[in-house]
Every structure is written in structure tokens, then in C-alpha cells.
XYZ file of C-alpha atoms in Angstrom:
685
model
C 67.237 83.383 70.442
C 67.558 80.154 67.432
C 64.581 81.869 65.857
C 67.711 85.639 65.956
C 69.828 82.879 64.018
C 67.598 81.807 61.915
C 66.483 85.257 61.709
C 70.679 86.503 60.741
C 71.501 84.556 58.199
C 68.594 85.621 55.660
C 65.318 83.474 55.789
C 62.931 85.578 55.766
C 58.907 84.589 55.825
C 57.101 84.748 52.756
C 53.388 85.752 51.927
C 53.134 82.985 50.487
C 50.278 85.058 47.522
C 52.587 83.421 44.811
C 51.214 80.347 45.849
C 47.706 80.485 47.351
C 46.013 82.970 44.592
C 47.447 80.956 41.597
C 44.741 79.630 40.740
C 44.658 76.007 39.224
C 42.387 73.944 37.861
C 43.505 71.375 39.963
C 42.000 70.069 43.405
C 44.516 67.577 45.692
C 43.415 65.198 47.723
C 44.246 65.536 51.966
C 47.589 63.557 52.104
C 48.156 61.979 55.329
C 51.016 64.444 57.510
C 52.011 64.993 60.857
C 53.653 67.743 63.066
C 55.904 66.313 64.790
C 56.578 67.820 68.332
C 60.364 66.502 70.112
C 59.513 68.467 72.920
C 62.346 70.570 72.730
C 62.728 74.466 72.563
C 63.991 75.036 69.138
C 60.648 74.949 66.864
C 58.844 77.023 69.618
C 61.173 79.684 69.272
C 61.607 79.314 65.741
C 57.078 79.308 65.296
C 57.384 82.331 67.830
C 59.650 84.974 66.337
C 58.644 87.848 65.432
C 60.545 88.288 61.239
C 60.169 90.948 58.848
C 56.993 90.687 56.035
C 58.042 89.835 52.494
C 57.766 89.005 49.292
C 59.262 86.907 48.920
C 61.849 84.070 51.152
C 65.170 85.577 50.517
C 68.049 83.494 51.410
C 71.845 83.993 51.636
C 74.989 81.736 51.310
C 78.123 82.923 53.207
C 77.008 86.817 52.699
C 77.654 87.233 48.949
C 74.938 85.375 46.681
C 71.366 86.552 47.579
C 68.503 84.616 45.656
C 64.953 85.043 45.254
C 62.651 82.144 45.592
C 59.239 80.946 46.428
C 58.286 78.116 48.755
C 58.764 75.652 45.933
C 62.036 76.638 45.273
C 63.418 76.168 48.521
C 62.661 73.301 48.288
C 63.215 71.382 44.715
C 66.217 72.964 43.662
C 66.579 72.648 39.779
C 69.991 69.912 40.711
C 70.491 67.460 37.824
C 68.956 64.258 39.427
C 66.169 65.465 41.478
C 62.322 65.529 41.638
C 62.486 63.394 39.861
C 61.064 59.272 40.991
C 63.155 56.298 40.677
C 61.307 52.807 39.829
C 58.560 51.974 42.435
C 58.510 54.742 44.436
C 55.109 57.414 44.862
C 54.575 60.382 43.613
C 54.456 63.009 46.473
C 50.787 64.747 45.601
C 52.225 67.852 46.798
C 55.181 68.322 45.429
C 53.370 68.265 42.051
C 50.531 70.234 42.755
C 52.557 72.886 43.731
C 54.372 72.728 41.034
C 51.458 73.296 38.593
C 49.887 75.988 40.561
C 53.383 77.564 39.293
C 53.159 77.031 35.960
C 49.584 78.033 36.264
C 50.368 80.952 37.571
C 53.164 81.514 34.926
C 51.639 80.959 32.311
C 48.519 83.333 33.224
C 50.833 86.443 34.408
C 52.728 86.065 30.493
C 49.652 84.863 28.404
C 49.202 89.706 28.116
C 52.397 89.730 26.681
C 51.837 88.977 23.337
C 49.549 86.875 20.739
C 52.530 84.109 20.939
C 52.482 83.877 24.664
C 48.631 83.992 24.397
C 48.271 81.127 21.971
C 50.764 79.001 24.712
C 48.331 79.661 27.214
C 45.130 78.396 25.126
C 47.004 75.391 24.412
C 47.268 74.329 27.559
C 44.366 75.732 28.454
C 43.100 73.220 25.074
C 45.885 70.233 26.190
C 43.652 68.072 28.339
C 41.040 67.982 25.925
C 43.368 67.365 22.990
C 44.809 64.128 24.845
C 41.872 62.679 26.203
C 41.145 63.055 22.489
C 43.542 60.989 20.931
C 43.395 58.646 23.692
C 40.047 57.224 22.483
C 41.114 57.430 18.618
C 43.754 54.879 19.910
C 42.131 53.221 21.964
C 39.659 52.153 19.463
C 41.312 51.772 16.640
C 43.183 49.540 18.699
C 40.608 47.896 20.267
C 38.700 46.841 16.166
C 41.776 46.444 15.444
C 41.979 43.248 17.951
C 38.763 42.219 17.467
C 39.276 41.855 13.188
C 42.570 39.562 14.442
C 41.733 37.976 17.041
C 38.299 36.751 14.947
C 40.259 35.905 12.070
C 42.908 33.862 13.502
C 40.807 32.434 15.942
C 39.311 30.590 12.475
C 42.562 30.424 10.902
C 42.994 26.995 13.879
C 40.406 25.376 11.096
C 39.416 26.250 7.679
C 41.305 29.249 5.314
C 39.066 30.901 3.307
C 40.989 30.244 -0.540
C 38.549 33.206 -2.442
C 39.605 35.820 -0.357
C 42.702 34.866 3.307
C 41.459 37.736 5.051
C 38.699 37.239 5.437
C 37.559 35.425 8.513
C 34.480 31.560 8.217
C 31.734 34.231 8.118
C 32.659 36.299 5.661
C 34.050 34.257 3.532
C 30.471 32.480 2.922
C 28.621 36.369 3.538
C 29.549 36.451 -0.299
C 28.148 32.732 -1.392
C 25.060 31.926 -3.182
C 25.655 27.482 -2.379
C 25.794 28.255 1.480
C 21.662 26.621 2.117
C 19.913 27.412 5.347
C 20.296 24.518 7.805
C 24.098 24.234 6.923
C 24.919 28.204 6.997
C 27.775 28.046 8.003
C 29.098 25.611 4.783
C 30.575 27.611 1.136
C 32.624 26.507 -1.237
C 35.054 28.696 -0.133
C 35.601 27.955 3.106
C 37.994 24.861 3.562
C 38.535 22.800 5.919
C 42.645 21.844 6.246
C 41.683 18.058 6.073
C 40.056 18.960 2.686
C 43.495 20.829 1.770
C 44.909 18.602 3.103
C 44.019 15.038 2.395
C 41.151 16.290 0.192
C 38.456 14.906 2.139
C 35.242 16.737 3.651
C 33.909 14.065 5.886
C 34.699 11.010 7.374
C 37.024 9.778 10.309
C 40.422 11.302 8.201
C 38.974 14.625 8.153
C 37.790 14.884 11.870
C 41.849 13.772 12.665
C 43.592 15.879 10.250
C 41.161 18.978 11.693
C 42.132 18.023 15.083
C 45.441 17.755 15.011
C 45.890 20.889 13.023
C 43.708 22.895 15.188
C 46.632 21.211 18.151
C 48.947 22.353 16.145
C 47.808 26.385 15.701
C 46.246 26.718 19.177
C 50.244 25.869 20.623
C 51.405 27.788 17.338
C 50.438 31.087 19.055
C 50.100 30.272 22.568
C 54.025 29.613 21.404
C 54.446 32.943 19.703
C 52.833 34.921 22.594
C 54.860 33.855 25.585
C 57.974 33.978 24.306
C 57.292 37.889 22.677
C 56.600 38.741 26.037
C 59.230 37.274 28.229
C 62.281 38.568 25.543
C 60.477 41.706 24.683
C 57.885 42.693 27.028
C 57.544 40.862 30.991
C 55.628 43.626 31.837
C 52.457 42.657 28.494
C 51.715 39.825 30.833
C 48.021 39.483 33.285
C 44.955 41.920 32.921
C 46.711 44.934 34.078
C 43.667 46.967 35.810
C 45.486 45.630 38.871
C 48.686 46.984 37.855
C 47.032 50.485 36.652
C 44.743 51.347 40.107
C 48.288 50.821 41.421
C 49.566 53.449 39.564
C 47.109 55.971 39.748
C 47.562 56.203 43.466
C 50.372 57.200 42.948
C 52.902 53.994 42.398
C 56.011 54.709 39.654
C 56.892 51.491 37.884
C 58.388 52.703 34.988
C 57.978 50.528 31.657
C 55.253 49.259 32.498
C 53.037 52.718 30.724
C 55.614 52.006 27.716
C 55.169 52.056 23.997
C 57.107 48.797 24.068
C 54.876 46.825 25.871
C 51.716 48.884 25.060
C 52.716 47.250 20.719
C 53.371 43.403 22.854
C 50.473 43.197 24.599
C 48.609 44.416 21.512
C 50.285 41.616 19.283
C 49.873 38.599 21.918
C 46.789 39.488 22.547
C 45.387 38.315 19.342
C 47.483 35.774 19.619
C 46.780 34.194 22.943
C 42.892 34.421 23.079
C 43.273 33.162 19.012
C 45.785 29.739 20.730
C 42.030 28.796 22.537
C 43.229 29.619 26.095
C 40.128 30.451 28.952
C 40.951 34.434 29.167
C 39.684 37.147 27.545
C 40.196 40.422 25.676
C 38.087 43.084 28.469
C 40.872 43.013 30.885
C 43.999 43.455 28.638
C 41.932 46.258 26.889
C 42.482 48.753 29.850
C 46.102 47.882 29.834
C 46.413 48.981 26.397
C 44.401 52.426 26.697
C 45.841 53.899 29.678
C 49.598 53.109 27.400
C 47.647 55.363 24.729
C 47.432 57.669 27.602
C 50.580 57.579 28.730
C 52.742 57.792 25.452
C 50.046 60.731 24.110
C 51.111 62.622 27.395
C 54.052 62.957 26.758
C 53.227 65.464 23.400
C 52.113 68.163 26.250
C 54.704 69.101 28.975
C 51.433 69.945 31.138
C 51.221 66.202 31.916
C 54.673 65.112 30.893
C 56.420 66.669 33.613
C 53.539 66.148 36.440
C 53.140 62.836 37.206
C 49.510 64.667 39.573
C 48.174 65.714 35.872
C 49.743 62.541 34.108
C 47.255 60.448 36.015
C 44.209 62.292 35.268
C 44.710 61.374 31.928
C 45.236 57.185 33.401
C 41.454 58.125 34.835
C 40.337 58.744 31.594
C 42.047 56.031 29.303
C 41.225 53.177 31.539
C 37.841 55.132 30.701
C 38.052 54.748 27.206
C 40.094 50.890 27.875
C 36.335 49.496 29.452
C 33.559 51.050 27.056
C 35.618 49.852 24.220
C 35.460 46.458 25.328
C 31.484 45.976 26.593
C 30.850 49.311 24.249
C 29.952 50.199 27.382
C 30.629 54.461 27.339
C 28.736 55.450 31.084
C 30.524 51.365 32.302
C 33.752 52.998 31.749
C 33.459 56.167 33.411
C 32.263 54.330 35.946
C 34.751 51.598 36.191
C 37.357 54.373 36.236
C 35.147 55.988 38.868
C 34.446 53.637 40.838
C 37.509 51.412 40.742
C 40.487 52.346 39.261
C 41.157 55.564 40.381
C 43.031 57.378 43.906
C 41.801 60.973 42.188
C 38.923 61.702 40.066
C 38.112 65.111 39.986
C 34.749 66.655 38.403
C 37.465 67.757 35.050
C 38.783 64.855 34.630
C 35.219 62.828 34.959
C 33.647 65.150 32.205
C 37.131 64.460 29.667
C 36.495 60.829 30.625
C 33.015 60.456 29.283
C 34.462 61.684 26.536
C 37.387 59.818 26.264
C 35.510 56.786 26.083
C 32.393 58.320 24.166
C 35.479 58.146 20.855
C 36.946 55.326 21.488
C 33.439 54.189 20.911
C 33.062 56.111 18.530
C 35.680 54.897 16.392
C 34.830 51.363 17.749
C 31.873 51.310 15.764
C 32.890 53.213 13.064
C 35.023 50.313 11.985
C 32.845 47.196 12.649
C 34.608 44.904 14.134
C 31.297 42.409 14.491
C 29.655 42.866 11.889
C 26.390 43.706 12.996
C 26.830 47.866 13.651
C 26.980 47.302 17.750
C 29.885 47.820 19.388
C 29.605 44.373 21.557
C 29.935 41.241 20.234
C 26.720 39.624 21.807
C 24.250 41.845 21.961
C 20.759 40.890 22.595
C 16.734 42.120 22.469
C 14.766 39.930 24.761
C 10.988 41.451 23.837
C 8.967 38.146 27.491
C 8.887 40.621 30.616
C 10.192 38.405 33.667
C 8.046 37.344 36.046
C 7.737 37.049 40.102
C 8.310 33.373 40.317
C 11.117 33.469 38.354
C 12.834 35.885 41.633
C 13.714 32.385 42.531
C 16.337 31.030 40.019
C 17.273 34.423 39.939
C 18.765 34.256 43.918
C 19.934 30.703 42.657
C 21.794 31.434 40.126
C 22.841 34.282 42.304
C 24.462 31.744 44.863
C 26.441 29.746 42.769
C 28.159 32.926 40.922
C 29.458 33.668 44.739
C 30.197 30.031 44.827
C 32.194 29.980 41.976
C 33.902 33.005 42.746
C 34.793 31.543 46.359
C 35.842 28.438 44.280
C 38.186 30.770 42.541
C 40.120 32.311 44.667
C 41.191 30.133 46.720
C 41.966 27.350 44.132
C 43.921 29.612 41.898
C 46.114 31.345 44.953
C 46.821 28.053 46.101
C 47.971 27.103 41.938
C 49.568 29.815 42.213
C 51.570 29.264 45.628
C 52.270 26.206 43.950
C 54.059 27.159 41.146
C 56.004 28.974 42.764
C 57.422 26.001 44.915
C 57.080 23.896 41.129
C 59.380 23.761 37.551
C 56.324 25.957 36.296
C 57.631 28.809 37.590
C 62.018 28.404 36.942
C 58.844 27.671 32.695
C 56.572 29.708 31.706
C 56.972 29.020 28.456
C 56.837 25.209 29.021
C 53.823 26.538 31.354
C 52.338 27.877 28.822
C 52.297 25.447 26.405
C 50.672 22.952 28.924
C 47.483 24.576 29.175
C 47.192 25.434 25.544
C 47.710 22.032 24.572
C 45.097 20.636 27.499
C 43.491 23.033 26.550
C 43.143 22.174 22.334
C 42.747 18.390 22.722
C 39.948 18.490 25.445
C 38.142 21.621 23.672
C 37.876 20.424 19.866
C 35.244 17.184 20.634
C 32.476 20.208 22.878
C 31.851 21.833 20.281
C 30.882 24.769 22.493
C 33.925 24.005 24.315
C 35.471 24.626 20.600
C 34.085 28.270 20.402
C 35.318 31.252 20.953
C 34.308 32.265 24.420
C 32.808 35.652 23.206
C 31.126 33.329 19.961
C 29.809 30.765 22.584
C 28.444 34.176 24.842
C 26.218 35.684 22.196
C 24.878 31.464 21.071
C 23.461 31.662 25.196
C 22.585 34.975 25.587
C 20.960 34.395 22.043
C 16.909 33.535 22.129
C 15.081 30.766 20.533
C 13.468 32.482 17.020
C 12.206 31.610 14.027
C 15.664 31.205 11.955
C 18.441 29.791 15.178
C 19.807 26.319 13.566
C 21.798 26.192 16.829
C 20.932 23.129 19.054
C 20.160 25.257 21.267
C 16.684 26.068 19.750
C 15.918 22.450 18.463
C 12.493 22.441 19.584
C 9.777 20.319 19.243
C 6.560 22.455 17.053
C 3.210 21.179 18.970
C 0.032 21.023 16.997
C -2.043 20.005 19.623
C -1.718 23.978 21.564
C -5.317 25.389 22.329
C -4.147 29.325 22.219
C -1.273 30.795 20.246
C 0.417 33.818 22.492
C 3.139 34.799 20.413
C 4.669 34.298 17.749
C 7.285 31.607 19.008
C 5.434 29.556 22.370
C 7.212 27.380 25.432
C 7.622 24.295 23.710
C 8.648 20.050 24.699
C 12.365 20.372 23.709
C 13.843 17.817 21.239
C 17.080 15.564 20.780
C 19.057 18.493 19.763
C 18.127 20.369 23.182
C 18.842 17.456 25.313
C 22.579 16.778 23.759
C 23.188 20.361 23.894
C 21.831 19.782 27.107
C 24.728 17.694 28.197
C 27.606 19.731 26.410
C 27.090 22.393 28.333
C 27.730 20.598 31.550
C 30.192 19.095 30.037
C 32.355 22.757 28.821
C 30.740 24.301 31.866
C 32.882 21.958 34.333
C 35.701 22.172 31.641
C 35.234 26.018 32.089
C 35.907 25.510 35.304
C 38.582 24.756 35.872
C 40.709 25.729 33.711
C 40.635 29.005 33.998
C 41.682 28.135 37.536
C 44.663 26.989 35.929
C 45.408 29.801 33.073
C 44.616 32.887 35.181
C 48.634 33.947 35.920
C 50.470 32.334 33.153
C 52.298 34.467 31.257
C 50.230 35.923 28.603
C 47.698 38.546 27.545
C 44.501 37.925 30.336
C 41.342 38.598 30.942
C 38.839 37.513 34.069
C 36.332 38.721 32.905
C 35.368 37.109 29.635
C 35.655 33.530 31.587
C 34.405 34.025 34.567
C 30.074 35.527 31.778
C 30.638 32.281 29.891
C 30.737 30.322 33.192
C 27.139 31.766 34.524
C 26.113 31.769 30.965
C 26.380 28.332 30.236
C 25.149 27.339 33.924
C 21.753 30.422 33.573
C 21.647 28.797 30.100
C 20.810 25.284 31.928
C 18.535 26.252 34.638
C 16.997 28.535 31.934
C 16.104 25.963 29.503
C 15.376 23.144 32.557
C 12.855 26.260 34.205
C 11.222 26.299 30.629
C 10.318 22.297 30.513
C 9.371 22.782 34.080
C 6.852 25.378 33.099
C 5.534 23.382 30.221
C 4.924 19.962 31.308
C 3.426 21.384 34.522
C 1.516 25.098 33.845
C -1.110 24.156 36.488
C 1.443 24.347 38.946
C 0.089 27.093 41.343
C 3.802 28.877 39.968
C 2.954 28.799 36.857
C -0.818 28.681 36.806
C -1.413 32.288 36.588
C 1.847 34.144 33.703
C 2.406 30.603 31.811
C -0.693 29.692 29.813
C -0.518 26.255 27.182
C 1.124 28.055 24.093
C 2.233 30.353 26.363
C 6.266 32.727 26.318
C 6.785 32.674 29.547
C 9.993 31.757 30.142
C 13.001 32.813 28.098
C 16.450 31.092 28.704
C 18.985 33.519 27.399
C 17.200 35.868 30.580
C 19.163 33.655 32.846
C 21.770 32.607 30.449
C 22.899 37.008 30.810
C 21.988 36.752 34.488
C 24.633 34.571 35.506
C 27.331 35.891 33.784
C 25.757 39.209 35.848
C 26.943 36.963 38.799
C 29.447 35.162 37.981
C 31.522 37.738 36.633
C 30.744 40.314 39.707
C 32.530 36.877 42.473
C 34.992 37.055 40.379
C 35.669 40.934 40.072
C 36.234 40.025 43.810
C 39.694 38.941 43.692
C 42.878 41.510 43.774
C 40.726 42.169 47.254
C 40.476 38.868 48.305
C 44.401 38.701 48.395
C 45.403 41.860 49.479
C 42.920 41.937 52.712
C 44.212 38.233 53.833
C 47.454 38.435 53.458
C 49.983 39.073 56.559
C 53.127 41.820 55.877
C 56.581 40.435 56.940
C 59.638 43.524 57.871
C 61.337 40.678 59.079
C 64.192 39.122 57.643
C 62.601 35.878 59.006
C 59.559 35.282 58.722
C 57.503 34.130 62.335
C 56.104 30.867 61.579
C 51.922 30.671 60.306
C 49.117 28.484 60.246
C 49.473 26.000 57.416
C 45.989 27.183 56.666
C 46.989 30.664 56.323
C 47.574 32.688 53.740
C 50.882 33.107 51.664
C 53.285 36.956 53.986
C 54.355 39.565 51.800
C 57.841 39.314 52.324
C 58.820 43.240 51.514
C 62.201 43.912 53.592
C 63.757 43.737 49.854
C 62.014 46.971 49.630
C 63.229 48.795 52.471
C 66.162 51.160 53.118
C 68.557 49.696 55.204
C 70.091 53.543 55.801
C 68.049 55.883 56.580
C 68.748 59.245 57.022
C 68.549 60.764 60.336
C 68.549 64.104 62.253
C 69.162 63.731 66.171
C 65.789 66.332 67.950
C 67.914 69.225 68.766
C 69.778 70.294 65.201
C 68.224 73.515 64.125
C 65.465 73.562 62.136
C 67.451 75.810 59.484
C 69.367 73.150 58.866
C 66.951 70.420 58.173
C 65.595 73.027 56.140
C 68.731 73.482 54.354
C 68.759 69.608 53.768
C 65.393 69.166 52.516
C 65.861 71.563 49.582
C 70.013 70.244 48.724
C 69.211 66.318 49.283
C 64.925 66.669 47.393
C 64.389 63.697 50.882
C 60.734 63.587 51.147
C 61.026 62.052 54.560
C 63.706 62.200 57.623
C 63.792 59.297 60.426
C 63.895 62.189 64.148
C 65.953 60.428 66.671
C 66.810 60.545 70.220
C 70.320 59.307 72.082
C 69.435 56.309 69.265
C 65.643 56.046 69.944
C 62.957 56.455 67.338
C 61.496 59.293 67.724
C 59.384 59.799 64.532
C 59.619 61.033 61.094
C 59.943 65.036 58.998
C 57.803 64.714 55.887
C 58.027 67.737 53.238
C 54.919 68.485 54.317
C 55.660 68.341 58.243
C 58.516 71.178 56.540
C 56.984 73.074 54.791
C 53.386 73.495 57.504
C 55.973 74.499 59.697
C 57.498 77.238 57.590
C 53.953 78.909 56.757
C 53.160 78.838 60.720
C 56.068 80.998 60.594
C 54.893 83.333 58.390
C 51.376 83.280 61.156
C 49.445 81.592 57.637
C 47.287 79.135 58.357
C 48.931 75.658 56.711
C 45.780 73.278 55.892
C 45.205 76.413 53.606
C 48.127 76.923 52.150
C 48.730 73.311 51.431
C 45.086 72.605 50.889
C 42.746 74.569 49.688
């Protein structure tokens, strides 16, 4: 019988105690595997055969060489080149789990032998906290550096501080005694390019010179950013969040989280934001943090040699990235748990929270915004919202949904167009053209000329007695019979109406340019542009509702809450609601692409309707010569094939017809059944 042959050739049943008894600090996700039934007697005989029970598998090759090994060693013999993963392949979660359990068992068995082994055991136990601490420190430091450098280079497009070249516009005027309240952004220390080049501060010549220098610096920053990405680190372009989600699910992308990608993405992210393109730095900060986590994980053997354990560090790093991007440590943990992570055990939850706290603490210590806050647009509203405001809030939610639908369709259409035109072959030219159009149109409008984060801050800010923005240019009504608040609702002045028209133009500009900007070969995030679009729309709606309540306070919807002279409408709150609505809608972009695309494995794709999405052609990644065995192949030979060739799967055929597939998990289950063990308890407990 086949089982007797297997017995005499030296395969003895293992109790598996060395594997199942080894405790570990990791829980494995249940993997999908199928035990194949080939309708032959070989497997049945092997499963039902009687073999001697021993503590180890003993394999005899040729009757002269004996080796005592565990179940893991049967399939993962330390042969050079075997056991590593190739680029664009998926990891074997079961194999990585078994490796970690075996490592943990060895450490526990040796820690009582000497003080040095005990020290190594403690180092291994605390290495997880050490690596997330280093990741949080690096993420916070890099985020602070990026914020400071981006602010300085953004102001460099308009002028320079002569007293201290490393100061931006706001910092340059902090120590000036000649700054007035009305013109707080003007001081003798800050010089525009027109003053430095032609010696004029006002007039048409000054405006034209500043216009030219603004375009020059914008094109220079954009060209330098795309050139660095193209030459040194092509993986540094884009947001990085979709790829991070793919890597955390077990996919291998070599170099995507490497040191060159980290360095180039940090530099080019500053250049891209400073160029004035309609993009944000918050999404790429997650990529930067994950690069830090990947690099630091190589300092600890526990994570450098185990891909599954390394993904625990990357989950914590993604939480730290969101924490420094939005100043929300808890939000970073929720983002890592709900959005990007595939495998998230309980201990990773606490380590992610700790990494997010460390990163936020470092960023606040650096204080890049000069307000002792983690974010630039930190605001507080002291006036509550009322029931009748739900209707404009619903309208803003509808606008956010329409914006998300429009952006997804328009951006996908432009990406297809890019592939069929010369823009796809010349990414540098595309970035230069987009940057030139953005700079030419953005300069005349003060709201599009601003940095996107500064724009969101101004839109979120409520009008107070110290605000000199055009959005707060209200007329003081001295005829109000009752004053409820210090600053009641007032009629809009000329500056407010002018600002509304400029915001309408800025809204159209941001919507169009975001569609063409997202996807170019520079680091680009979608969070901040989406928030800016929603904040602009919300501020416009807020001012409209405010003026409507002021002039028609006797209407039944306003009569109960909005008295004469009362402060009942906060336009900045509407800007925040609109920003949240548009941010959530644009976040669905990647899900919409995957859900509506057709996958084709054939050489010739079938004809599709014109309005259908472009199919995903995956034939180039198929293995056209897979390893196959017949249904009459003895099981001992199949086990030997998996062990020596390092296979993860093998096709089974009968007279040239495919019957099914055997995976490494099936082999391990089969060997567990031959030992009268429960495969589920052996593999997944």
C-alpha cells in the first residue's frame, strides 16, 4: 500500500507539539484553503494508514542520511534563494506565522540558559515598542520639517526676508515695530521681488514683475520635483495610500518603502506643495511614515526576517502618518484599523496608538505653525448651531456627493486620455504645463494664490474683532435695538461681496485643476484639495444664510432663534461641514475604480461598450508554465516537491484536464490529518 511505502521510506508522524505549544504574540487571519479530492485511493490510504507516533518527523534519504526536523523544516529547508519572496508576489501568511512561532519557541527555550540569553529574550519582547517609538519620532520630525520648508518656499514665490533668509513672511514681520493692524503683513524687513529687482512696491510694473517671479518659482519647483521623482525614485509620485493598503494586505513591492523613496518623497513633497499645484501633503505623509517604519524594522531581526510581522509595524506607521497630517492620534489609529490594515491584532492597536502619540508630541514640540497646535486650521466655535441649519447642511452634503461623483468620473476619463496621448510619454512636460496654467490663473485671485492650508484656515476662521480679512468686512449696524453677543450678525460690506465673487471663481478653478493635477508624477494628496473645495462652497453658503437671517429675521424659520442683533449664524462652521462632505466623497475614488473595472486574463480583450471602464489586463503577470502533477502522483513525492522547490501552489491534472490546485496549506493539513490531528487547530489556532 502507498501508506506502507511512505512508512518504510522514513516519514513518521509528528505530534506537532513543538509547533502548537509554542506561544506567540501574534494571531493569524484565517486563510482560505481547499483540501482537494482527486477520487483516487492514494490519499485515502495515506490518511487512514497506521504509522508510528514519534516526537519528530524522521526522513531517510537513500538509507544513509537521517535528519530530525519539524513540520516547518519539511517545507522550508534553508536552501539559498528559497524562502524569499519575489517582487509583485504575495506573502504566505501561514508560513510566516509558523516561522514566528518557531523563533518564539527557540527564544523561550534558551532564555534560562544564561543572562545573555535572558537579555536577548527581553530585547525581542520589547523590540515591537522600540520600533514604533523610532517610527513615531522620525514621522513627527519629518512632518515638522516638511511643514516648515513648504511654508518658507511658498512665501519665496512672493518675496524674501532680508533680515533672516530662513524666515517666511509671517515670521519676518513678527519682530517689526512698524507693522500696522490694517497691514499686518507688511513690514520693512520683507521685500517683494518687485522691490528687489525694479525698486517699486506699487504700480503696474510692480504687479507684472511679481506676477513673472511667481510663475518662475512655481515652474522651477514643479520641474525640480518631477525630475527628482523620474530620475531617482519613480515610486515617490502620487499619494501612496492605495499602495500602502496593497502592501499591508500581503503584497510585495520592492523599493516602494525604501530609503531612496523616503528621501526623494520628502524633498519633492515640499517642492510640489510650494509650486502651488492643487494638491496636498497629508496623503503622502502616510507614505513617508511607512517608509520610516519599514527602514527601522530592519534594525530588529524579529521584523526584518518576517514579512507578516513587518506589516504590524507598517500599520502603526500609517497611524503615525495620519496623526501628524491632521493632528489626530485617535483618528490615525482608526484610519489604520478601518482603511488600510489587513491584519490588525490587539497589540498592534496599542502600538499604533503609542506611535501616533509620539509622532504628535514631536510635531507639537517642533511647533511648525507657530500656534502651539498640531494643525494649521485650528478653530473654536462658541455659537451653537440651530435646527433650521440642518437644511443647508444637507445641501452641502449633496454638493459633496456631486463633487465626488464628478471628480471620479472626470479624473478616470483624464487618466485614460493621458495614456492615449503624448502626456503619458512625457510626464515632465505634463507637470510643467499643469503648473504653468495653475500659476497663471492663480496669481490674480488672492484666494487661489494662498497656500491651500492657509486658505482652509481663513475659511474656517470665524470673524472676530481682530480679523482684517475681506471675508469679515461687515458694516456695523448702530440701530440694533438689542445686542446679544459682542459681534452680532451684521450686513455684509463691499469686501464681503467682493470676496464671494472671488471665492466662486476659486471654487471653479479648484474643481477643474484638481481633476488634472491628481495623477501627475509628483507627490500629491487628495485630502486638502477636497477640503478646500468643500470649505469654499460652505463659506459661500454660510454667508448667504447669515445675510438671509439678518434681513428676514421675522421669517418663521428664523424668528425663534435669530433675534435682532443676535449672533446665530457662523459661516466658518458651514465651511467645516462642506469640507467634511467633500473629503468623504473624494475618498471613494479608489473603491470606485476597482469596483467598476473588468479584469481580463486573455491575450485579446473582448469588445466592451464605449461607456464601460477600461479593463485591467493582467496577462503579463500570469505564470504561463505552472508546475503540474497528475492525480496519480504519490503524496510523498508531492511533499518532497513542495519542500525542495519551495512551491506555494501546484496544479493537478488528469489526462491533460485541470482538476484543481494544491497549496502549501493543503499539504500541511494533509500531514496533520495523517497524525490524527485537527487541521484547523494545527494551522490557525
